[in-house]
PDB file of C-alpha atoms in Angstrom:
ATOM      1  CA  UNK S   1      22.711  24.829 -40.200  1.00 92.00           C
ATOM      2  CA  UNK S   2      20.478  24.986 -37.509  1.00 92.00           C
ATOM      3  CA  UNK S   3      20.549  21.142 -36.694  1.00 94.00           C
ATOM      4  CA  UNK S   4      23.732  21.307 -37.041  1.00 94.00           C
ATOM      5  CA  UNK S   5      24.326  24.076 -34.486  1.00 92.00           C
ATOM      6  CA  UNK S   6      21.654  22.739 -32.257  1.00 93.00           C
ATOM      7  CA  UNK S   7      23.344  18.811 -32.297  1.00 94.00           C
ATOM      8  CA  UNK S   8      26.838  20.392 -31.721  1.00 91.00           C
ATOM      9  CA  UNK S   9      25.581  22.483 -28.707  1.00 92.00           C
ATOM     10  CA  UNK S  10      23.931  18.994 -27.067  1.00 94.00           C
ATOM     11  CA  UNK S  11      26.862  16.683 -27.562  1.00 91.00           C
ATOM     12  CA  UNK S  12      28.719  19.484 -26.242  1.00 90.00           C
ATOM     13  CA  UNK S  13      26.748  20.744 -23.127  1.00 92.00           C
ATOM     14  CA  UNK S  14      26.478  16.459 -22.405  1.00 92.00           C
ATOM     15  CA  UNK S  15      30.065  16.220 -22.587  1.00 90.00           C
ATOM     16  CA  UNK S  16      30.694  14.014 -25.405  1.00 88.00           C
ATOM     17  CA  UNK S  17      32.562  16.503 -27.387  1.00 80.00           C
ATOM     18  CA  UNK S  18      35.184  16.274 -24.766  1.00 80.00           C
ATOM     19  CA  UNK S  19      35.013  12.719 -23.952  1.00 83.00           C
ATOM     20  CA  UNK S  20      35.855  12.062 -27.306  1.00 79.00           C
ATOM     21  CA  UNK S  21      38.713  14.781 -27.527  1.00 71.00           C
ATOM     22  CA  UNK S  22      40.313  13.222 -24.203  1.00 75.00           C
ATOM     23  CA  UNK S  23      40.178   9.625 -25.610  1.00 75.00           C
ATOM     24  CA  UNK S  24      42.483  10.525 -28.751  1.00 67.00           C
ATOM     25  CA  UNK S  25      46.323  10.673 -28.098  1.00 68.00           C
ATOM     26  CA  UNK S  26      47.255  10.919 -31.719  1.00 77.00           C
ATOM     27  CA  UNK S  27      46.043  12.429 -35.048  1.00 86.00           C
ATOM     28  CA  UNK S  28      45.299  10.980 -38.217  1.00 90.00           C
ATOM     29  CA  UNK S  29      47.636  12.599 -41.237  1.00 93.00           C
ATOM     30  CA  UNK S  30      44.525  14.086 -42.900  1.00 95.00           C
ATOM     31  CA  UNK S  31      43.856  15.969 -39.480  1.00 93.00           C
ATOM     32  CA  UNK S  32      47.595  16.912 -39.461  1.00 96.00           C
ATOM     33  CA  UNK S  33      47.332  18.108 -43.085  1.00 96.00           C
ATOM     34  CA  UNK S  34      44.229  20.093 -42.485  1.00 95.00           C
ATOM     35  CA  UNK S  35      45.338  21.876 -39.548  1.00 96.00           C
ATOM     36  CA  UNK S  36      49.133  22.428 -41.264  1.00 96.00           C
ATOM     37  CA  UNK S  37      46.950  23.621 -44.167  1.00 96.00           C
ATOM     38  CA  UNK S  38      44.933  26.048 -42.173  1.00 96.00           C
ATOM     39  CA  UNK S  39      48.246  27.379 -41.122  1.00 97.00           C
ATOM     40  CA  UNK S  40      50.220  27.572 -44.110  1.00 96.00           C
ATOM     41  CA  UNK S  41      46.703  29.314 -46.152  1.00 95.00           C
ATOM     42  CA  UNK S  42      46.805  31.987 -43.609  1.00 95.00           C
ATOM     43  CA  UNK S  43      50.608  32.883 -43.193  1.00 95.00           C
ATOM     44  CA  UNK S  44      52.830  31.852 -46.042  1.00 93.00           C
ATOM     45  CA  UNK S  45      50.772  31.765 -49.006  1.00 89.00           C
ATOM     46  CA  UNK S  46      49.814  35.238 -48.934  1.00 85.00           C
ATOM     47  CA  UNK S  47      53.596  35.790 -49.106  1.00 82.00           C
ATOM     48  CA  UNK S  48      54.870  33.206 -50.952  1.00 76.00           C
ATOM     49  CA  UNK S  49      57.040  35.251 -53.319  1.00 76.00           C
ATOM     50  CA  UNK S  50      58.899  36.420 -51.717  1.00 73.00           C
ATOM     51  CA  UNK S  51      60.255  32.561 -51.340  1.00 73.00           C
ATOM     52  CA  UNK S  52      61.359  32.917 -54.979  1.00 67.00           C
ATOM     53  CA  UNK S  53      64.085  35.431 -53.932  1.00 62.00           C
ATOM     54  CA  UNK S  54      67.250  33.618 -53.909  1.00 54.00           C
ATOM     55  CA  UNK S  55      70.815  33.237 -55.380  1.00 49.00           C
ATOM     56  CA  UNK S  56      70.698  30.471 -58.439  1.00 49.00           C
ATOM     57  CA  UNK S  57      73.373  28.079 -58.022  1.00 47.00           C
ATOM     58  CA  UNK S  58      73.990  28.171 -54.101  1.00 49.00           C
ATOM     59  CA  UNK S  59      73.089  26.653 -51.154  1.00 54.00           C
ATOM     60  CA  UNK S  60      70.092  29.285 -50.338  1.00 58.00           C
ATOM     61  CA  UNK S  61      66.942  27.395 -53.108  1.00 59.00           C
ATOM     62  CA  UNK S  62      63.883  27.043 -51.810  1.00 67.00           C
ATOM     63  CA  UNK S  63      61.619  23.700 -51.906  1.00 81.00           C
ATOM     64  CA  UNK S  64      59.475  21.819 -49.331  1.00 90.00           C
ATOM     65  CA  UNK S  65      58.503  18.353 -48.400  1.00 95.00           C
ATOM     66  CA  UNK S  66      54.956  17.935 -48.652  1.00 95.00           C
ATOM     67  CA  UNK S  67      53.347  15.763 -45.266  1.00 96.00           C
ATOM     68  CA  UNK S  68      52.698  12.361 -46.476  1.00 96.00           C
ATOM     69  CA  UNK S  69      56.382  12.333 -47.299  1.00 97.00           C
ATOM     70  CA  UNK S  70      57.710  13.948 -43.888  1.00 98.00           C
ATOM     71  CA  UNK S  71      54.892  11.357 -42.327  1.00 97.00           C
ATOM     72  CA  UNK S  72      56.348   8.182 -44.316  1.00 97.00           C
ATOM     73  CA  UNK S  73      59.876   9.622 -42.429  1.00 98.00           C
ATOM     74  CA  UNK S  74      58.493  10.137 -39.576  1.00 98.00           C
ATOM     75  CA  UNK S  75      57.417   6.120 -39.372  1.00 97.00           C
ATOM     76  CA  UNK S  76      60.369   4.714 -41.006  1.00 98.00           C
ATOM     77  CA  UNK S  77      62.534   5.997 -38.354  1.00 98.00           C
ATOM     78  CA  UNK S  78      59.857   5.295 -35.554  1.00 97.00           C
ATOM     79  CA  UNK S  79      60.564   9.034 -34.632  1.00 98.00           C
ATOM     80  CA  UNK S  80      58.617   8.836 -31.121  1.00 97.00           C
ATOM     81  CA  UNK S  81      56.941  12.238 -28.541  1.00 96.00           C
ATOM     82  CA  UNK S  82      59.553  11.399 -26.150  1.00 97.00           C
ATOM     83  CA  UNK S  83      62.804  12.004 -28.983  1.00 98.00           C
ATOM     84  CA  UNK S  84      64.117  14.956 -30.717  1.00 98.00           C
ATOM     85  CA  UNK S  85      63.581  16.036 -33.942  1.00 98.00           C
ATOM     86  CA  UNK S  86      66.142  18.513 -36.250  1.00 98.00           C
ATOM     87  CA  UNK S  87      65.377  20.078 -39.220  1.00 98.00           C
ATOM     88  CA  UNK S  88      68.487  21.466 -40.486  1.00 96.00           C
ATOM     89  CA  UNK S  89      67.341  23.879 -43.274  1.00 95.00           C
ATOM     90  CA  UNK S  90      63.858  24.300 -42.388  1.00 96.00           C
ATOM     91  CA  UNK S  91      62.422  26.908 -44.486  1.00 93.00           C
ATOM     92  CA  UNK S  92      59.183  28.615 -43.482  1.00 95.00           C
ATOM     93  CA  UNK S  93      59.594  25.430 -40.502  1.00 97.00           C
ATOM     94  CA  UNK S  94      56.699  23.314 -42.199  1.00 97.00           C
ATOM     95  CA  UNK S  95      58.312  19.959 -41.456  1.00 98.00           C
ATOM     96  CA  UNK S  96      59.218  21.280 -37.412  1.00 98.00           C
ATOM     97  CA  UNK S  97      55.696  21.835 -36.745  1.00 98.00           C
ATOM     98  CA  UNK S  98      54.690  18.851 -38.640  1.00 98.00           C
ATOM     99  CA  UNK S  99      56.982  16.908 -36.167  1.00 98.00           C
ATOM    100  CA  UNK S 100      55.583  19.062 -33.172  1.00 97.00           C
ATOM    101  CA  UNK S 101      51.868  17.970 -34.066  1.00 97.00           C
ATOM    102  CA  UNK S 102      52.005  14.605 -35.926  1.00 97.00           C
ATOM    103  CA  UNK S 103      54.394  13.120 -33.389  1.00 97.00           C
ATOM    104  CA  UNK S 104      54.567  15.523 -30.253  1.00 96.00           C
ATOM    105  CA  UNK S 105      58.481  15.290 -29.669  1.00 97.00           C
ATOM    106  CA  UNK S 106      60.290  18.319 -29.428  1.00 98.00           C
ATOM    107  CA  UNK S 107      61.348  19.958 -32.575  1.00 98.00           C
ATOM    108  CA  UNK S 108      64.066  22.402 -33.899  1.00 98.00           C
ATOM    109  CA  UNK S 109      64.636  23.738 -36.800  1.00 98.00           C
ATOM    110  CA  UNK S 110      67.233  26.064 -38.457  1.00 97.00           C
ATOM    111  CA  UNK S 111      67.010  28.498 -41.277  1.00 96.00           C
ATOM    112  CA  UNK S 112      69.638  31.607 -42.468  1.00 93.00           C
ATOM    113  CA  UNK S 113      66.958  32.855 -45.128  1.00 92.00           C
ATOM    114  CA  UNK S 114      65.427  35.996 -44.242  1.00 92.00           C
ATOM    115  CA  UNK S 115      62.242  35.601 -46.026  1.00 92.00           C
ATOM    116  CA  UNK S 116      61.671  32.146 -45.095  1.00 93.00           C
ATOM    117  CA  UNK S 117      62.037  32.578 -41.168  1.00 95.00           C
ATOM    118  CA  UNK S 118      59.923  35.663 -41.324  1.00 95.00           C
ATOM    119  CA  UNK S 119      57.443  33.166 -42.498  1.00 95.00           C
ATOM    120  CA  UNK S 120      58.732  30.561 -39.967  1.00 97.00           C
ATOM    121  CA  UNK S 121      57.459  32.692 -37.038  1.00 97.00           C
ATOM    122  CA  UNK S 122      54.071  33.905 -38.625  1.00 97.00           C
ATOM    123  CA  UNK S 123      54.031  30.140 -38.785  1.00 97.00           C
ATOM    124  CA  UNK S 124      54.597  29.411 -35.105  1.00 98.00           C
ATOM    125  CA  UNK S 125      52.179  31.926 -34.493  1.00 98.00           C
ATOM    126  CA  UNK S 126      49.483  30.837 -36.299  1.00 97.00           C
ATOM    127  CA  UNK S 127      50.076  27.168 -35.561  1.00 98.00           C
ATOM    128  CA  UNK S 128      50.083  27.943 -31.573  1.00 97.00           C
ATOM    129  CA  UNK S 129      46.549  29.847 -32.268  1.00 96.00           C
ATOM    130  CA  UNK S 130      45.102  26.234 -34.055  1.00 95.00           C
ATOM    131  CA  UNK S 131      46.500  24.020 -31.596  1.00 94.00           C
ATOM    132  CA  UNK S 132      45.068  26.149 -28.823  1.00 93.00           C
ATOM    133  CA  UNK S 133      41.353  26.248 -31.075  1.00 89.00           C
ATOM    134  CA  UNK S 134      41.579  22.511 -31.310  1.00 86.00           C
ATOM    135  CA  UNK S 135      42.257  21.302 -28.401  1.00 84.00           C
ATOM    136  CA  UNK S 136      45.603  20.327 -29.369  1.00 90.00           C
ATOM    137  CA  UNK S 137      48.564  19.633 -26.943  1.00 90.00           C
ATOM    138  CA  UNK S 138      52.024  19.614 -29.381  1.00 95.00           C
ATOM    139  CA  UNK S 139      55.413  18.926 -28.737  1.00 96.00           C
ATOM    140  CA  UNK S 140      58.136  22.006 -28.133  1.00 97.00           C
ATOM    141  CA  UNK S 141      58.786  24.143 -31.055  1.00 98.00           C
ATOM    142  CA  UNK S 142      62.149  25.589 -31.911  1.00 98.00           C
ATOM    143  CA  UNK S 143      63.077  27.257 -34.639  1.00 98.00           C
ATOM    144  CA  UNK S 144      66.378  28.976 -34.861  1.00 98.00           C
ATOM    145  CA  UNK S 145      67.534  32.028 -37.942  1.00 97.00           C
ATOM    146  CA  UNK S 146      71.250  31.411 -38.731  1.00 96.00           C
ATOM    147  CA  UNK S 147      73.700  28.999 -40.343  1.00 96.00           C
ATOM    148  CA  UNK S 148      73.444  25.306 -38.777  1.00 95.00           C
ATOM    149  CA  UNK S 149      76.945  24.736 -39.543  1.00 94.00           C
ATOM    150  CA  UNK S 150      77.535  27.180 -37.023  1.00 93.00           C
ATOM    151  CA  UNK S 151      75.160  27.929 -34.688  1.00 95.00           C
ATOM    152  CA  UNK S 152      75.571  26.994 -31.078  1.00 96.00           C
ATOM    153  CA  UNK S 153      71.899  26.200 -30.026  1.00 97.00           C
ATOM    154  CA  UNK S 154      71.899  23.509 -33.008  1.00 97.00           C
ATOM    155  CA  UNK S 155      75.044  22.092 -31.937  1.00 96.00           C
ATOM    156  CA  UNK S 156      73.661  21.804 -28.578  1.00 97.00           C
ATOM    157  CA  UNK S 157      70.405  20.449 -30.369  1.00 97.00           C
ATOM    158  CA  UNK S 158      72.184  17.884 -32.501  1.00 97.00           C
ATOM    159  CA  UNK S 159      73.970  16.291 -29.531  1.00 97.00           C
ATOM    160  CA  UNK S 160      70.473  15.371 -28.236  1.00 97.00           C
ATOM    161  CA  UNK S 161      69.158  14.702 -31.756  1.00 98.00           C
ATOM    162  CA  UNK S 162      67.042  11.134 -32.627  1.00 98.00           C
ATOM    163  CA  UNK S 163      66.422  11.822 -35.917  1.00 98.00           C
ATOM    164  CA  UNK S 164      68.483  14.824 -37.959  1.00 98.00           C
ATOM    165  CA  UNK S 165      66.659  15.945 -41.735  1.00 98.00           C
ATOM    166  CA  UNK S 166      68.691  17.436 -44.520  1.00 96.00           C
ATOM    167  CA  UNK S 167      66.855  18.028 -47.278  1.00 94.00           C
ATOM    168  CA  UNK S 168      70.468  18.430 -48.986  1.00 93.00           C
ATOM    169  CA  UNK S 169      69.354  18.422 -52.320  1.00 89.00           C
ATOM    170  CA  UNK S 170      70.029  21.575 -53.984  1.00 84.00           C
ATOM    171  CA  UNK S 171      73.124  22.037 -51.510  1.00 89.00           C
ATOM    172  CA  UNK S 172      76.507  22.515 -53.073  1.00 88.00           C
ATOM    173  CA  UNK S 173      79.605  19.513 -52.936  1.00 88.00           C
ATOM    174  CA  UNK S 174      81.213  21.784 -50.171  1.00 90.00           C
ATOM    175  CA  UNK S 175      78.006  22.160 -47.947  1.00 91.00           C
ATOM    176  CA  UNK S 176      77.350  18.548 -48.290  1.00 90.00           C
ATOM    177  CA  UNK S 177      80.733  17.900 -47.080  1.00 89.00           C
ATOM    178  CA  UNK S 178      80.858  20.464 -44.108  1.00 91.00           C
ATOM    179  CA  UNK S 179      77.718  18.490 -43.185  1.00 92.00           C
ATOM    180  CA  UNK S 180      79.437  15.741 -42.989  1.00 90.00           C
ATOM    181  CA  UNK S 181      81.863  16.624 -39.760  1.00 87.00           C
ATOM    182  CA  UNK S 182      78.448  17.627 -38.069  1.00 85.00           C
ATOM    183  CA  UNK S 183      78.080  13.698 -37.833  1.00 81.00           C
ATOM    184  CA  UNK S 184      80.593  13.610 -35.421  1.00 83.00           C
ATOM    185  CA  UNK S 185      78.914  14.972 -32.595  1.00 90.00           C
ATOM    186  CA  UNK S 186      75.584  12.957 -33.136  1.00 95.00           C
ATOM    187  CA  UNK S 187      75.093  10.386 -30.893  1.00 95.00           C
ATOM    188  CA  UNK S 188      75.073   6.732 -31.104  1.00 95.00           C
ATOM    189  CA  UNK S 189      71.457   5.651 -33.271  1.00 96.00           C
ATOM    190  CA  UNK S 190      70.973   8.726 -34.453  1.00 97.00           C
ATOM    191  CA  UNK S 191      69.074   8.750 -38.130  1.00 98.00           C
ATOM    192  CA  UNK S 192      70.105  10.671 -40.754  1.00 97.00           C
ATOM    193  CA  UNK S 193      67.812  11.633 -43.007  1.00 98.00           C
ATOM    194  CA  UNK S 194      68.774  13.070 -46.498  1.00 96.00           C
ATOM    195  CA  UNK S 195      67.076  13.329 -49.788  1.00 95.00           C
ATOM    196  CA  UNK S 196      71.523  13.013 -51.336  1.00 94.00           C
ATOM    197  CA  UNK S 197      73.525  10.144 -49.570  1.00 94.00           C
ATOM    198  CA  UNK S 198      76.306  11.514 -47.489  1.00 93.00           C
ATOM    199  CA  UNK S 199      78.392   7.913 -47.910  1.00 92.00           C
ATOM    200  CA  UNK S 200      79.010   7.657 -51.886  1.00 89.00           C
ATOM    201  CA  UNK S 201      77.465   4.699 -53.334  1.00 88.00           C
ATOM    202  CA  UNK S 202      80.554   1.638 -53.583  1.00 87.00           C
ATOM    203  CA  UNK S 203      82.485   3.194 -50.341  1.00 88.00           C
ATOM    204  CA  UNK S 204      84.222   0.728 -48.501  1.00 87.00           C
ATOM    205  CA  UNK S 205      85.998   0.776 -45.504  1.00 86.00           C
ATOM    206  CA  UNK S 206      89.923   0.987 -45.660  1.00 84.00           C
ATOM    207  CA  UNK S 207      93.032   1.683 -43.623  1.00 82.00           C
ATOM    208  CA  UNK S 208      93.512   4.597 -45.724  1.00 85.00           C
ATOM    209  CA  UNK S 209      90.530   6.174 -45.154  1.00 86.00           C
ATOM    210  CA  UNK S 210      89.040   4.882 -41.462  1.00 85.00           C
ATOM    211  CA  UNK S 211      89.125   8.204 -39.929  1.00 84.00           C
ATOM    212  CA  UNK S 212      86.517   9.598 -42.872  1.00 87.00           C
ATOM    213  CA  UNK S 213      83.033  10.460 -40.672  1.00 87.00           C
ATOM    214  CA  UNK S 214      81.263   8.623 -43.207  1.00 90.00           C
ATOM    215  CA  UNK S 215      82.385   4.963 -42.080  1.00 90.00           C
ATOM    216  CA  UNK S 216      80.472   5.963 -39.034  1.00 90.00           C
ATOM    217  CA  UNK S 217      77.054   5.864 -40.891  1.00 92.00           C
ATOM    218  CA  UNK S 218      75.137   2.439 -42.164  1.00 93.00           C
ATOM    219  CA  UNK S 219      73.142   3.563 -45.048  1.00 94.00           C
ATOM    220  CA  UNK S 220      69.270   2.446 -46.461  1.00 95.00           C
ATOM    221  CA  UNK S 221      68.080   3.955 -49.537  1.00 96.00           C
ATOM    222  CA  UNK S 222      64.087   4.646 -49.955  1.00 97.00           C
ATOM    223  CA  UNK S 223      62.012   5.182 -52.536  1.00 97.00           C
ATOM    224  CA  UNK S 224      59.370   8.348 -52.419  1.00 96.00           C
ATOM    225  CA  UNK S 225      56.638   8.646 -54.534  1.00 94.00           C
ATOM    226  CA  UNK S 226      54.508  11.213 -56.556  1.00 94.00           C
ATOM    227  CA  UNK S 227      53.565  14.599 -54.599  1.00 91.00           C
ATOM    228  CA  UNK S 228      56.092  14.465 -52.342  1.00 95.00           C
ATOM    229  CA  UNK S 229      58.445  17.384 -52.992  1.00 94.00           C
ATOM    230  CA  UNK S 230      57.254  20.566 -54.486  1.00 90.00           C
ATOM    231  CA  UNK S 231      59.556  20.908 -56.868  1.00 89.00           C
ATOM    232  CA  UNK S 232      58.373  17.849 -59.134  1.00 91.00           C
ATOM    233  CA  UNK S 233      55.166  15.871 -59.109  1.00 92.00           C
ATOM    234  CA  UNK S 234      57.871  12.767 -60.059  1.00 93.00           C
ATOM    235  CA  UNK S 235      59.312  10.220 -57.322  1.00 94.00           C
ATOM    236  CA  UNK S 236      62.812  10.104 -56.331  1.00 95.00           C
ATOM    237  CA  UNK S 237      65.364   8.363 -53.483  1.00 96.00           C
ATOM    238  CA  UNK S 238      66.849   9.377 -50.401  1.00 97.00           C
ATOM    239  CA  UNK S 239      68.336   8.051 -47.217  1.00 97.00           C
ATOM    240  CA  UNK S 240      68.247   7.109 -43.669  1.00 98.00           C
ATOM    241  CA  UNK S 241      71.535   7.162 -42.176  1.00 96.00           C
ATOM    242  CA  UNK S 242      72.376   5.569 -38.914  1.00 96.00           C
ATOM    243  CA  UNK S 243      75.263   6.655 -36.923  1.00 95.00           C
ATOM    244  CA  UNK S 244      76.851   3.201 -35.609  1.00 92.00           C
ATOM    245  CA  UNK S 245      80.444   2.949 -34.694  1.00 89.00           C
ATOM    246  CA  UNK S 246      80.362  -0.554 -33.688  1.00 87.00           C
ATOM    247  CA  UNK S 247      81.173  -1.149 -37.877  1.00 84.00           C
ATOM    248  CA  UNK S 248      84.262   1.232 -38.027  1.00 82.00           C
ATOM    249  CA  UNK S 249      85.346  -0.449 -33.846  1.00 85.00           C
ATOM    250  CA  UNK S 250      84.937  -4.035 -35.507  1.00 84.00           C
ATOM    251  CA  UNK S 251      87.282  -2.698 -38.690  1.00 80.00           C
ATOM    252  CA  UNK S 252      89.621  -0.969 -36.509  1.00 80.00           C
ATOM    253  CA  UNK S 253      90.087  -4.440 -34.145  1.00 78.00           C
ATOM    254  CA  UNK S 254      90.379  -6.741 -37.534  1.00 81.00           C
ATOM    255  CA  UNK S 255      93.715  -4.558 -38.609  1.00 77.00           C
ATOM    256  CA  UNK S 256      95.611  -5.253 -35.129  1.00 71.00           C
ATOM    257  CA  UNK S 257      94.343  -8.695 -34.793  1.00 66.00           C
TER     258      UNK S 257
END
């Protein structure tokens, strides 16, 4: 300990320490992990019970997306520091502050749980401490108690959005569906992303239904793997949406022409 100590105090009284700390303008995902980690060990774990409060059968069950997952997201929609990120149903807000730190970009998140915002903002606490021990300069966190299907500073958030997560996967048929006419005010590119597709697998594009939001949205489905989800160690699918009218404008011109 004592070499240790003594090495640390030279590289840092010669100014390499800091060299090297000015030099890096991203973190690795096992940083990110260890400092979410560090967080999460100190805030919500000592509480974590109190997560397993909840109403069976509605839209209020709790489960989290572990970071190589929200990182995989975070590069297959080239989420960038310069974007906006939404978490709609955000929890204790691991994935915001994942987005804050991994990426940089500013990052909301909404939650109506009480037990899981209380958590949220020992969270934000505890994650502005680390970033502050570190070194660390991380995008704008958000993070916002109430219902996102009606809440005004998510609205307001969601017109701005980039990239919009829903981890929709315990969420009833009608929540899904409200969800859907948030799509509406998303702007052009934005991604979607959403562990249940919001467009039903076979949809096509009709007279009949061409005002449906859903014709607005070009679908991909992904594959994640092991570990990814806390509520099962197996894999699973979900989505990246992309709002693009020019599909349902290109329809629309073929019926009059």
């Amino acid at each position: 300990m004592k070499a240790y100590n003594e090495t640390i105090g030279r590289l840092r009284d010669e100014g390499v320490i800091a060299k090297h700390l000015d030099a890096m303008h991203s973190l690795s995902l096992p940083w990110v992990e260890r400092i979410l980690t560090q967080v999460y060990s100190r805030t919500v774990s000592l509480r974590v019970e109190s997560l397993k409060k909840y109403e069976s059968g509605t839209d209020n069950v709790y489960g989290e997306l572990l970071p190589r997952f929200i990182s995989d997201i975070f590069q297959k929609t080239h989420l960038k520091s310069d974007q906006v990120f939404v978490d709609l149903g955000s929890g204790v807000g691991n994935v915001v502050l994942q987005a804050s730190l991994e990426v940089g970009c500013e990052s909301w998140g909404c939650e109506m749980m009480q037990n899981a915002c209380d958590l949220a903002r020992l969270q934000q606490a505890e994650f502005k401490a680390r970033c502050r021990l570190w070194g660390l300069s991380s995008g704008k966190v958000h993070l916002v108690q109430g219902d996102f299907l009606d809440n005004e500073r998510i609205a307001k958030a969601l017109r701005r959005a980039d990239v919009v997560l829903i981890n929709n996967q315990a969420f009833t048929p009608e929540t899904n569906n409200r969800i859907i006419n948030l799509l509406l005010d998303l702007k052009e590119g934005c991604q979607i992303v959403s562990l249940k597709s919001f467009v039903p697998t076979g949809h096509k594009m009709q007279a009949r239904n061409l005002n449906s939001p859903i014709n607005l949205l070009s679908v991909e489905r992904h594959n994640y793997w092991s570990d990814s989800v806390s509520w099962t160690n197996a894999g699973g699918t979900y989505f990246i949406a992309k709002k693009d009218s020019s599909r349902l404008r290109a329809f629309s011109d073929s019926l009059y022409n």
